Amino acid sequence: MELKKRPLLTAGQIRKKVEEIAQRISADYAGRDLLLIAVLKGSLIFASDLMRRLTVPSSVDFIRARSYCQTHSQGRCDFLLLPEQPVTGRHVLVIEDIIDTGLTARCIVDYLAAQNPASLEICTLLDKPARRNVQIHLRYVGFAIDNEFVVGYGMDYEEQGRNRPDIHVLLGD
Ligand code: PRP
């Protein structure tokens, strides 16, 4: 069944934004080696597009976490996949597709920070500030969006739609 949806961001708009972010990151990290940590699964398309546009030496690793909201401002998460490379002393940039409550990113940042990276920042394509439950600093944000359910460019609805090149809002009945 085809779900009702409304276009939000075209592939062209996303491509332009990814290029802008890549230029900022390349300038900010000039002279340093980056370790990108892509948060699976949603960031896989964004991370692969972004890293191909970076001009600084970059390696990539992956993390996967499932967060649970316990109270309004507290959560915990289970790690389903951890990075293989040590992050101690590295310049680490966490790559997310979307920050919603912030719980997943908070858990990931806390986990990585405990290993004493040289620096630790977050880059997200989308940000839903209206949904935030925990404070989290986002160094690079592509687009701030309203509190709507989005699909495409890595993001799914019941595991479908990740391969769409554009981003849509899923509409209720
Ligand atoms: C999404 C997204 C973030 C997280 C953001 O992942 O990729 O990791 O949710 O939500 P939060 O800010 O409320 O924690 P999801 O759990 O849908 O898994 P997926 O990336 O594998 O689809």
Coordinates of N, CA and C and ligand atoms in Angstrom, one line a residue:
M1 N 0.8 -1.2 0.0 CA 0.0 0.0 0.0 C 0.9 1.3 0.0
E2 N 0.6 2.2 -0.9 CA 1.3 3.4 -1.0 C 0.8 4.4 0.1
L3 N 1.8 4.9 1.0 CA 1.4 5.8 2.0 C 1.3 7.2 1.5
K4 N 0.4 8.0 2.1 CA 0.3 9.4 1.7 C 1.6 10.2 2.2
K5 N 2.1 11.0 1.3 CA 3.3 11.7 1.8 C 3.4 13.1 1.0
R6 N 4.1 14.0 1.6 CA 4.3 15.3 1.0 C 5.8 15.5 0.9
P7 N 6.3 16.1 -0.3 CA 7.7 16.3 -0.4 C 8.2 17.3 0.6
L8 N 9.4 17.1 1.1 CA 10.0 18.1 2.0 C 11.3 18.6 1.5
L9 N 12.2 17.7 1.1 CA 13.5 18.2 0.5 C 13.8 17.4 -0.7
T10 N 14.1 18.0 -1.8 CA 14.5 17.3 -3.0 C 15.9 16.8 -2.9
A11 N 16.2 15.9 -3.8 CA 17.6 15.4 -3.9 C 18.6 16.5 -4.1
G12 N 18.2 17.5 -5.0 CA 19.1 18.6 -5.3 C 19.3 19.5 -4.0
Q13 N 18.3 19.8 -3.3 CA 18.5 20.6 -2.0 C 19.4 19.8 -1.1
I14 N 19.2 18.5 -1.0 CA 20.0 17.7 0.0 C 21.5 17.8 -0.5
R15 N 21.7 17.6 -1.8 CA 23.0 17.6 -2.4 C 23.8 18.9 -2.1
K16 N 23.1 20.0 -2.3 CA 23.6 21.3 -2.0 C 24.0 21.5 -0.6
K17 N 23.1 21.0 0.3 CA 23.4 21.2 1.8 C 24.6 20.3 2.2
V18 N 24.6 19.1 1.6 CA 25.7 18.2 2.0 C 27.1 18.8 1.5
E19 N 27.0 19.4 0.4 CA 28.3 20.1 -0.1 C 28.7 21.2 0.8
E20 N 27.7 22.0 1.3 CA 28.0 23.1 2.2 C 28.6 22.6 3.5
I21 N 28.0 21.6 4.0 CA 28.4 21.0 5.3 C 29.9 20.5 5.1
A22 N 30.1 19.8 4.0 CA 31.4 19.2 3.8 C 32.5 20.3 3.7
Q23 N 32.1 21.4 3.1 CA 33.1 22.5 3.0 C 33.4 23.1 4.4
R24 N 32.4 23.2 5.2 CA 32.6 23.7 6.6 C 33.5 22.8 7.3
I25 N 33.1 21.5 7.3 CA 33.9 20.5 8.0 C 35.4 20.5 7.5
S26 N 35.5 20.5 6.2 CA 36.9 20.5 5.6 C 37.7 21.7 6.1
A27 N 37.1 22.8 6.2 CA 37.8 24.0 6.7 C 38.1 23.9 8.1
D28 N 37.1 23.5 8.9 CA 37.3 23.4 10.4 C 38.3 22.4 10.8
Y29 N 38.4 21.3 10.1 CA 39.4 20.3 10.4 C 40.7 20.3 9.6
A30 N 40.9 21.3 8.9 CA 42.1 21.4 8.0 C 43.3 21.1 8.9
G31 N 44.2 20.2 8.3 CA 45.4 19.8 9.0 C 45.2 18.7 10.1
R32 N 44.0 18.2 10.2 CA 43.8 17.1 11.2 C 43.2 15.9 10.5
D33 N 43.3 14.8 11.0 CA 42.7 13.6 10.5 C 41.3 13.4 11.3
L34 N 40.3 13.0 10.5 CA 39.0 12.9 11.1 C 38.6 11.4 11.2
L35 N 38.0 11.1 12.3 CA 37.3 9.8 12.4 C 35.8 10.0 12.4
L36 N 35.2 9.6 11.3 CA 33.7 9.8 11.2 C 33.1 8.5 11.8
I37 N 32.1 8.7 12.7 CA 31.4 7.6 13.2 C 29.9 7.8 12.8
A38 N 29.5 6.9 11.9 CA 28.2 7.0 11.3 C 27.2 6.2 12.2
V39 N 26.1 6.8 12.5 CA 25.1 6.1 13.3 C 24.2 5.3 12.4
L40 N 24.2 4.0 12.5 CA 23.4 3.2 11.7 C 22.0 3.0 12.3
K41 N 21.0 2.8 11.4 CA 21.2 2.6 10.0 C 20.9 4.0 9.2
G42 N 20.2 4.9 9.9 CA 19.7 6.0 9.1 C 20.7 6.9 8.5
S43 N 21.9 7.0 9.0 CA 22.9 7.9 8.4 C 23.7 7.4 7.3
L44 N 23.4 6.1 6.9 CA 24.3 5.5 5.9 C 24.4 6.3 4.6
I45 N 23.3 6.9 4.1 CA 23.4 7.6 2.8 C 24.1 8.9 3.0
F46 N 23.7 9.6 4.1 CA 24.2 11.0 4.4 C 25.8 10.8 4.6
A47 N 26.2 9.8 5.4 CA 27.6 9.7 5.7 C 28.4 9.4 4.5
S48 N 27.8 8.5 3.6 CA 28.6 8.1 2.4 C 28.7 9.3 1.5
D49 N 27.6 10.1 1.3 CA 27.7 11.3 0.5 C 28.7 12.3 1.1
L50 N 28.5 12.5 2.4 CA 29.3 13.6 3.0 C 30.8 13.2 2.9
M51 N 31.2 12.0 3.3 CA 32.6 11.7 3.3 C 33.3 11.8 2.0
R52 N 32.5 11.6 0.9 CA 33.1 11.7 -0.4 C 33.4 13.1 -0.8
R53 N 32.8 14.1 -0.1 CA 33.0 15.5 -0.4 C 34.0 16.1 0.6
L54 N 34.5 15.4 1.5 CA 35.5 16.0 2.5 C 36.9 16.0 1.8
T55 N 37.6 17.1 2.2 CA 39.0 17.2 1.6 C 40.0 16.9 2.7
V56 N 39.6 16.6 3.9 CA 40.5 16.2 5.0 C 40.6 14.7 5.0
P57 N 41.8 14.1 5.4 CA 41.9 12.7 5.5 C 40.8 12.2 6.5
S58 N 40.0 11.2 6.1 CA 38.9 10.8 7.0 C 38.8 9.2 6.9
S59 N 38.7 8.7 8.1 CA 38.4 7.2 8.2 C 37.0 7.1 8.7
V60 N 36.4 6.0 8.6 CA 35.0 5.8 9.0 C 34.8 4.6 9.8
D61 N 33.9 4.7 10.8 CA 33.5 3.6 11.6 C 32.0 3.7 11.9
F62 N 31.4 2.7 12.5 CA 30.0 2.7 12.7 C 29.6 2.4 14.1
I63 N 28.4 2.9 14.5 CA 27.8 2.6 15.8 C 26.3 2.5 15.6
R64 N 25.7 1.6 16.4 CA 24.3 1.5 16.3 C 23.8 1.4 17.7
A65 N 22.8 2.2 18.1 CA 22.2 2.2 19.4 C 20.7 2.3 19.4
R66 N 20.1 1.7 20.3 CA 18.6 1.9 20.4 C 18.3 2.5 21.8
S67 N 17.7 3.7 21.7 CA 17.5 4.4 23.0 C 16.0 4.2 23.5
Y68 N 15.9 4.3 24.8 CA 14.6 4.2 25.4 C 14.4 5.4 26.3
C69 N 13.2 6.0 26.2 CA 12.9 7.1 27.1 C 12.4 6.6 28.4
Q70 N 13.1 7.0 29.5 CA 12.6 6.5 30.8 C 11.7 7.5 31.5
T71 N 12.2 8.8 31.5 CA 11.3 9.8 32.0 C 11.5 10.9 31.0
H72 N 10.9 12.1 31.2 CA 10.9 13.2 30.2 C 12.3 13.5 29.8
S73 N 13.2 13.5 30.7 CA 14.6 14.0 30.4 C 15.7 12.9 30.5
Q74 N 15.2 11.7 30.8 CA 16.2 10.7 31.0 C 16.0 9.5 30.1
G75 N 17.1 8.9 29.7 CA 16.9 7.7 28.8 C 18.1 6.8 29.0
R76 N 18.0 5.7 28.4 CA 19.2 4.8 28.4 C 19.2 4.2 27.0
C77 N 20.3 3.6 26.6 CA 20.3 2.9 25.3 C 21.1 1.7 25.3
D78 N 20.8 0.8 24.4 CA 21.5 -0.4 24.2 C 22.4 -0.2 23.0
F79 N 23.6 -0.6 23.0 CA 24.5 -0.5 21.8 C 24.4 -1.9 21.1
L80 N 24.0 -1.8 19.8 CA 23.9 -3.0 19.0 C 25.1 -3.2 18.2
L81 N 25.9 -2.2 18.0 CA 27.2 -2.2 17.2 C 28.1 -1.1 17.8
L82 N 29.3 -1.5 18.0 CA 30.3 -0.5 18.5 C 31.4 -0.3 17.5
P83 N 32.1 0.9 17.5 CA 33.2 1.1 16.5 C 34.3 0.2 16.8
E84 N 35.0 -0.2 15.7 CA 36.1 -1.1 15.8 C 37.4 -0.3 16.2
Q85 N 37.5 0.9 15.7 CA 38.7 1.7 15.9 C 38.6 2.4 17.3
P86 N 39.8 2.4 18.0 CA 39.8 3.2 19.2 C 39.6 4.7 18.9
V87 N 38.9 5.4 19.8 CA 38.7 6.8 19.5 C 39.6 7.7 20.4
T88 N 40.3 7.1 21.3 CA 41.2 7.9 22.2 C 42.2 8.7 21.3
G89 N 42.2 10.0 21.6 CA 43.1 10.9 20.9 C 42.7 11.3 19.5
R90 N 41.6 10.8 19.0 CA 41.2 11.1 17.6 C 40.2 12.3 17.6
H91 N 40.1 12.9 16.4 CA 39.1 13.9 16.2 C 37.9 13.2 15.6
V92 N 36.9 13.1 16.5 CA 35.7 12.3 16.2 C 34.5 13.1 15.8
L93 N 33.9 12.8 14.7 CA 32.7 13.5 14.2 C 31.6 12.4 14.1
V94 N 30.6 12.5 14.9 CA 29.4 11.6 14.9 C 28.5 12.1 13.8
I95 N 28.1 11.2 12.9 CA 27.2 11.5 11.8 C 25.8 10.9 12.0
E96 N 24.8 11.8 12.1 CA 23.5 11.3 12.3 C 22.6 11.8 11.1
D97 N 21.5 11.1 10.9 CA 20.6 11.5 9.9 C 19.6 12.5 10.5
I98 N 19.2 12.2 11.8 CA 18.2 13.1 12.4 C 18.4 13.1 13.9
I99 N 18.2 14.2 14.6 CA 18.2 14.3 16.0 C 16.8 14.7 16.4
D100 N 16.2 13.9 17.2 CA 14.8 14.0 17.6 C 14.8 14.4 19.1
T101 N 14.6 13.4 20.0 CA 14.6 13.7 21.4 C 16.1 14.0 21.8
G102 N 17.0 13.5 21.1 CA 18.4 13.7 21.5 C 19.0 12.6 22.3
L103 N 18.1 11.6 22.7 CA 18.6 10.5 23.6 C 19.7 9.7 22.9
T104 N 19.5 9.3 21.7 CA 20.4 8.4 21.0 C 21.8 9.1 20.9
A105 N 21.8 10.4 20.5 CA 23.0 11.1 20.3 C 23.7 11.3 21.7
R106 N 22.9 11.6 22.7 CA 23.4 11.8 24.1 C 24.2 10.5 24.5
C107 N 23.5 9.4 24.3 CA 24.1 8.1 24.8 C 25.4 7.8 24.0
I108 N 25.4 8.1 22.7 CA 26.6 7.8 21.9 C 27.7 8.8 22.3
V109 N 27.4 10.0 22.5 CA 28.4 11.0 22.8 C 29.0 10.7 24.2
D110 N 28.1 10.3 25.1 CA 28.6 9.9 26.5 C 29.6 8.7 26.4
Y111 N 29.2 7.7 25.6 CA 30.0 6.5 25.4 C 31.4 6.9 24.8
L112 N 31.4 7.7 23.8 CA 32.6 8.0 23.1 C 33.5 9.0 24.0
A113 N 32.8 9.9 24.6 CA 33.6 10.9 25.5 C 34.4 10.2 26.6
A114 N 33.9 9.1 27.0 CA 34.5 8.3 28.1 C 35.9 7.7 27.6
Q115 N 36.1 7.7 26.3 CA 37.3 7.2 25.8 C 38.3 8.3 25.4
N116 N 38.0 9.5 25.9 CA 38.9 10.6 25.7 C 39.4 10.9 24.2
P117 N 38.5 11.2 23.3 CA 38.9 11.6 22.0 C 39.5 13.0 22.1
A118 N 40.3 13.4 21.1 CA 40.9 14.7 21.1 C 39.8 15.8 20.9
S119 N 38.8 15.4 20.1 CA 37.6 16.3 20.0 C 36.4 15.4 19.6
L120 N 35.3 15.9 19.9 CA 34.0 15.1 19.7 C 32.9 16.0 19.3
E121 N 32.4 15.9 18.1 CA 31.3 16.8 17.7 C 30.3 16.0 17.0
I122 N 29.1 16.6 16.7 CA 28.0 15.9 16.1 C 27.6 16.7 14.8
C123 N 27.4 15.9 13.7 CA 26.9 16.5 12.5 C 25.6 15.8 12.1
T124 N 24.5 16.5 12.0 CA 23.3 15.8 11.6 C 22.6 16.5 10.4
L125 N 22.1 15.7 9.5 CA 21.4 16.3 8.4 C 20.1 17.1 8.8
L126 N 19.3 16.4 9.7 CA 18.1 17.0 10.1 C 18.1 17.2 11.6
D127 N 17.3 18.2 12.0 CA 17.2 18.4 13.5 C 15.7 18.8 13.7
K128 N 15.1 18.1 14.7 CA 13.7 18.4 15.1 C 13.8 19.0 16.5
P129 N 14.1 20.3 16.6 CA 14.3 20.9 17.9 C 13.0 20.8 18.8
A130 N 11.9 20.8 18.2 CA 10.6 20.8 19.1 C 10.5 19.5 19.9
R131 N 11.2 18.5 19.5 CA 11.1 17.2 20.2 C 12.2 16.9 21.2
R132 N 13.1 17.9 21.4 CA 14.3 17.7 22.2 C 13.9 17.4 23.7
N133 N 14.4 16.4 24.3 CA 14.3 16.1 25.7 C 15.6 16.3 26.5
V134 N 16.7 16.1 25.8 CA 18.0 16.2 26.5 C 18.8 17.3 25.8
Q135 N 19.7 18.0 26.5 CA 20.5 19.0 25.9 C 21.6 18.3 25.1
I136 N 21.9 18.7 23.9 CA 22.9 18.2 23.1 C 23.4 19.3 22.2
H137 N 24.8 19.4 22.1 CA 25.3 20.4 21.2 C 25.5 19.8 19.8
L138 N 24.9 20.5 18.8 CA 25.0 20.0 17.4 C 25.9 21.0 16.7
R139 N 27.1 20.5 16.3 CA 28.1 21.4 15.6 C 27.6 21.8 14.2
Y140 N 27.1 20.7 13.5 CA 26.7 20.9 12.1 C 25.3 20.4 11.9
V141 N 24.4 21.3 11.4 CA 23.0 20.9 11.2 C 22.6 21.3 9.8
G142 N 22.1 20.3 9.0 CA 21.7 20.6 7.7 C 20.4 21.4 7.6
F143 N 19.3 20.9 8.1 CA 18.0 21.5 8.1 C 17.3 21.3 9.4
A144 N 16.8 22.4 10.0 CA 15.9 22.2 11.1 C 14.5 22.0 10.6
I145 N 13.8 21.0 11.1 CA 12.4 20.7 10.5 C 11.4 20.7 11.6
D146 N 10.1 20.7 11.2 CA 9.0 20.7 12.2 C 8.9 19.2 12.7
N147 N 8.0 19.1 13.7 CA 7.8 17.8 14.3 C 7.0 16.9 13.4
E148 N 7.6 16.4 12.3 CA 6.8 15.6 11.4 C 7.7 14.3 11.1
F149 N 7.0 13.2 10.7 CA 7.7 12.0 10.5 C 8.2 12.0 9.0
V150 N 9.5 11.8 8.9 CA 10.2 11.9 7.6 C 10.8 10.6 7.2
V151 N 10.7 10.4 5.9 CA 11.2 9.2 5.2 C 12.1 9.5 4.0
G152 N 13.1 8.7 3.8 CA 13.9 8.9 2.6 C 15.3 9.3 2.9
Y153 N 16.2 9.1 2.0 CA 17.7 9.5 2.2 C 18.2 8.8 3.4
G154 N 17.9 7.6 3.6 CA 18.4 6.8 4.7 C 17.4 6.5 5.8
M155 N 16.4 7.4 5.9 CA 15.4 7.3 6.9 C 14.2 6.4 6.5
D156 N 13.6 5.7 7.4 CA 12.7 4.6 7.0 C 11.3 4.8 7.7
Y157 N 10.3 4.1 7.1 CA 9.1 3.8 7.8 C 9.0 2.3 7.8
E158 N 9.1 1.7 8.9 CA 9.1 0.2 9.0 C 10.0 -0.4 7.9
E159 N 11.3 0.2 7.9 CA 12.4 -0.3 7.1 C 12.2 0.0 5.6
Q160 N 11.2 0.7 5.2 CA 11.0 1.0 3.8 C 11.3 2.5 3.6
G161 N 11.8 2.8 2.4 CA 12.0 4.2 2.0 C 13.4 4.7 2.2
R162 N 14.3 3.9 2.8 CA 15.6 4.4 3.0 C 16.3 4.8 1.7
N163 N 16.0 4.0 0.6 CA 16.7 4.2 -0.7 C 16.2 5.4 -1.5
R164 N 15.1 6.1 -1.0 CA 14.7 7.2 -1.8 C 15.7 8.3 -1.8
P165 N 15.9 9.0 -2.9 CA 16.9 10.0 -3.0 C 16.5 11.4 -2.3
D166 N 15.2 11.5 -2.1 CA 14.6 12.8 -1.6 C 14.0 12.4 -0.2
I167 N 13.5 13.5 0.5 CA 12.9 13.3 1.8 C 11.5 13.8 1.8
H168 N 10.6 12.9 2.3 CA 9.2 13.2 2.3 C 8.7 13.2 3.8
V169 N 7.6 13.9 4.0 CA 6.8 13.8 5.3 C 5.7 12.8 5.1
L170 N 5.7 11.9 6.0 CA 4.6 10.9 5.9 C 3.3 11.5 6.6
L171 N 2.2 11.4 5.9 CA 1.0 12.0 6.3 C 0.1 10.9 7.0
G172 N -0.6 11.3 8.0 CA -1.6 10.3 8.6 C -2.8 10.2 7.7
D173 N -3.8 9.4 8.1 CA -5.0 9.1 7.3 C -5.8 10.4 7.2
Ligands
PRP1 C1 16.8 7.4 14.4 C2 17.9 8.4 14.0 C3 18.6 8.7 15.3 C4 17.5 8.6 16.3 C5 17.1 9.9 16.7 O1 17.3 6.1 14.5 O2 18.8 7.7 13.1 O3 19.7 7.7 15.6 O4 16.4 7.9 15.7 O5 16.1 9.9 17.7 P1 16.3 10.5 19.1 O6 17.0 11.8 19.0 O7 14.9 10.6 19.7 O8 17.1 9.5 19.9 P2 16.3 4.9 14.6 O9 16.2 4.5 16.0 O10 15.0 5.2 13.9 O11 17.1 3.7 13.9 P3 17.5 3.6 12.4 O12 18.5 4.8 12.1 O13 18.2 2.3 12.3 O14 16.3 3.7 11.5

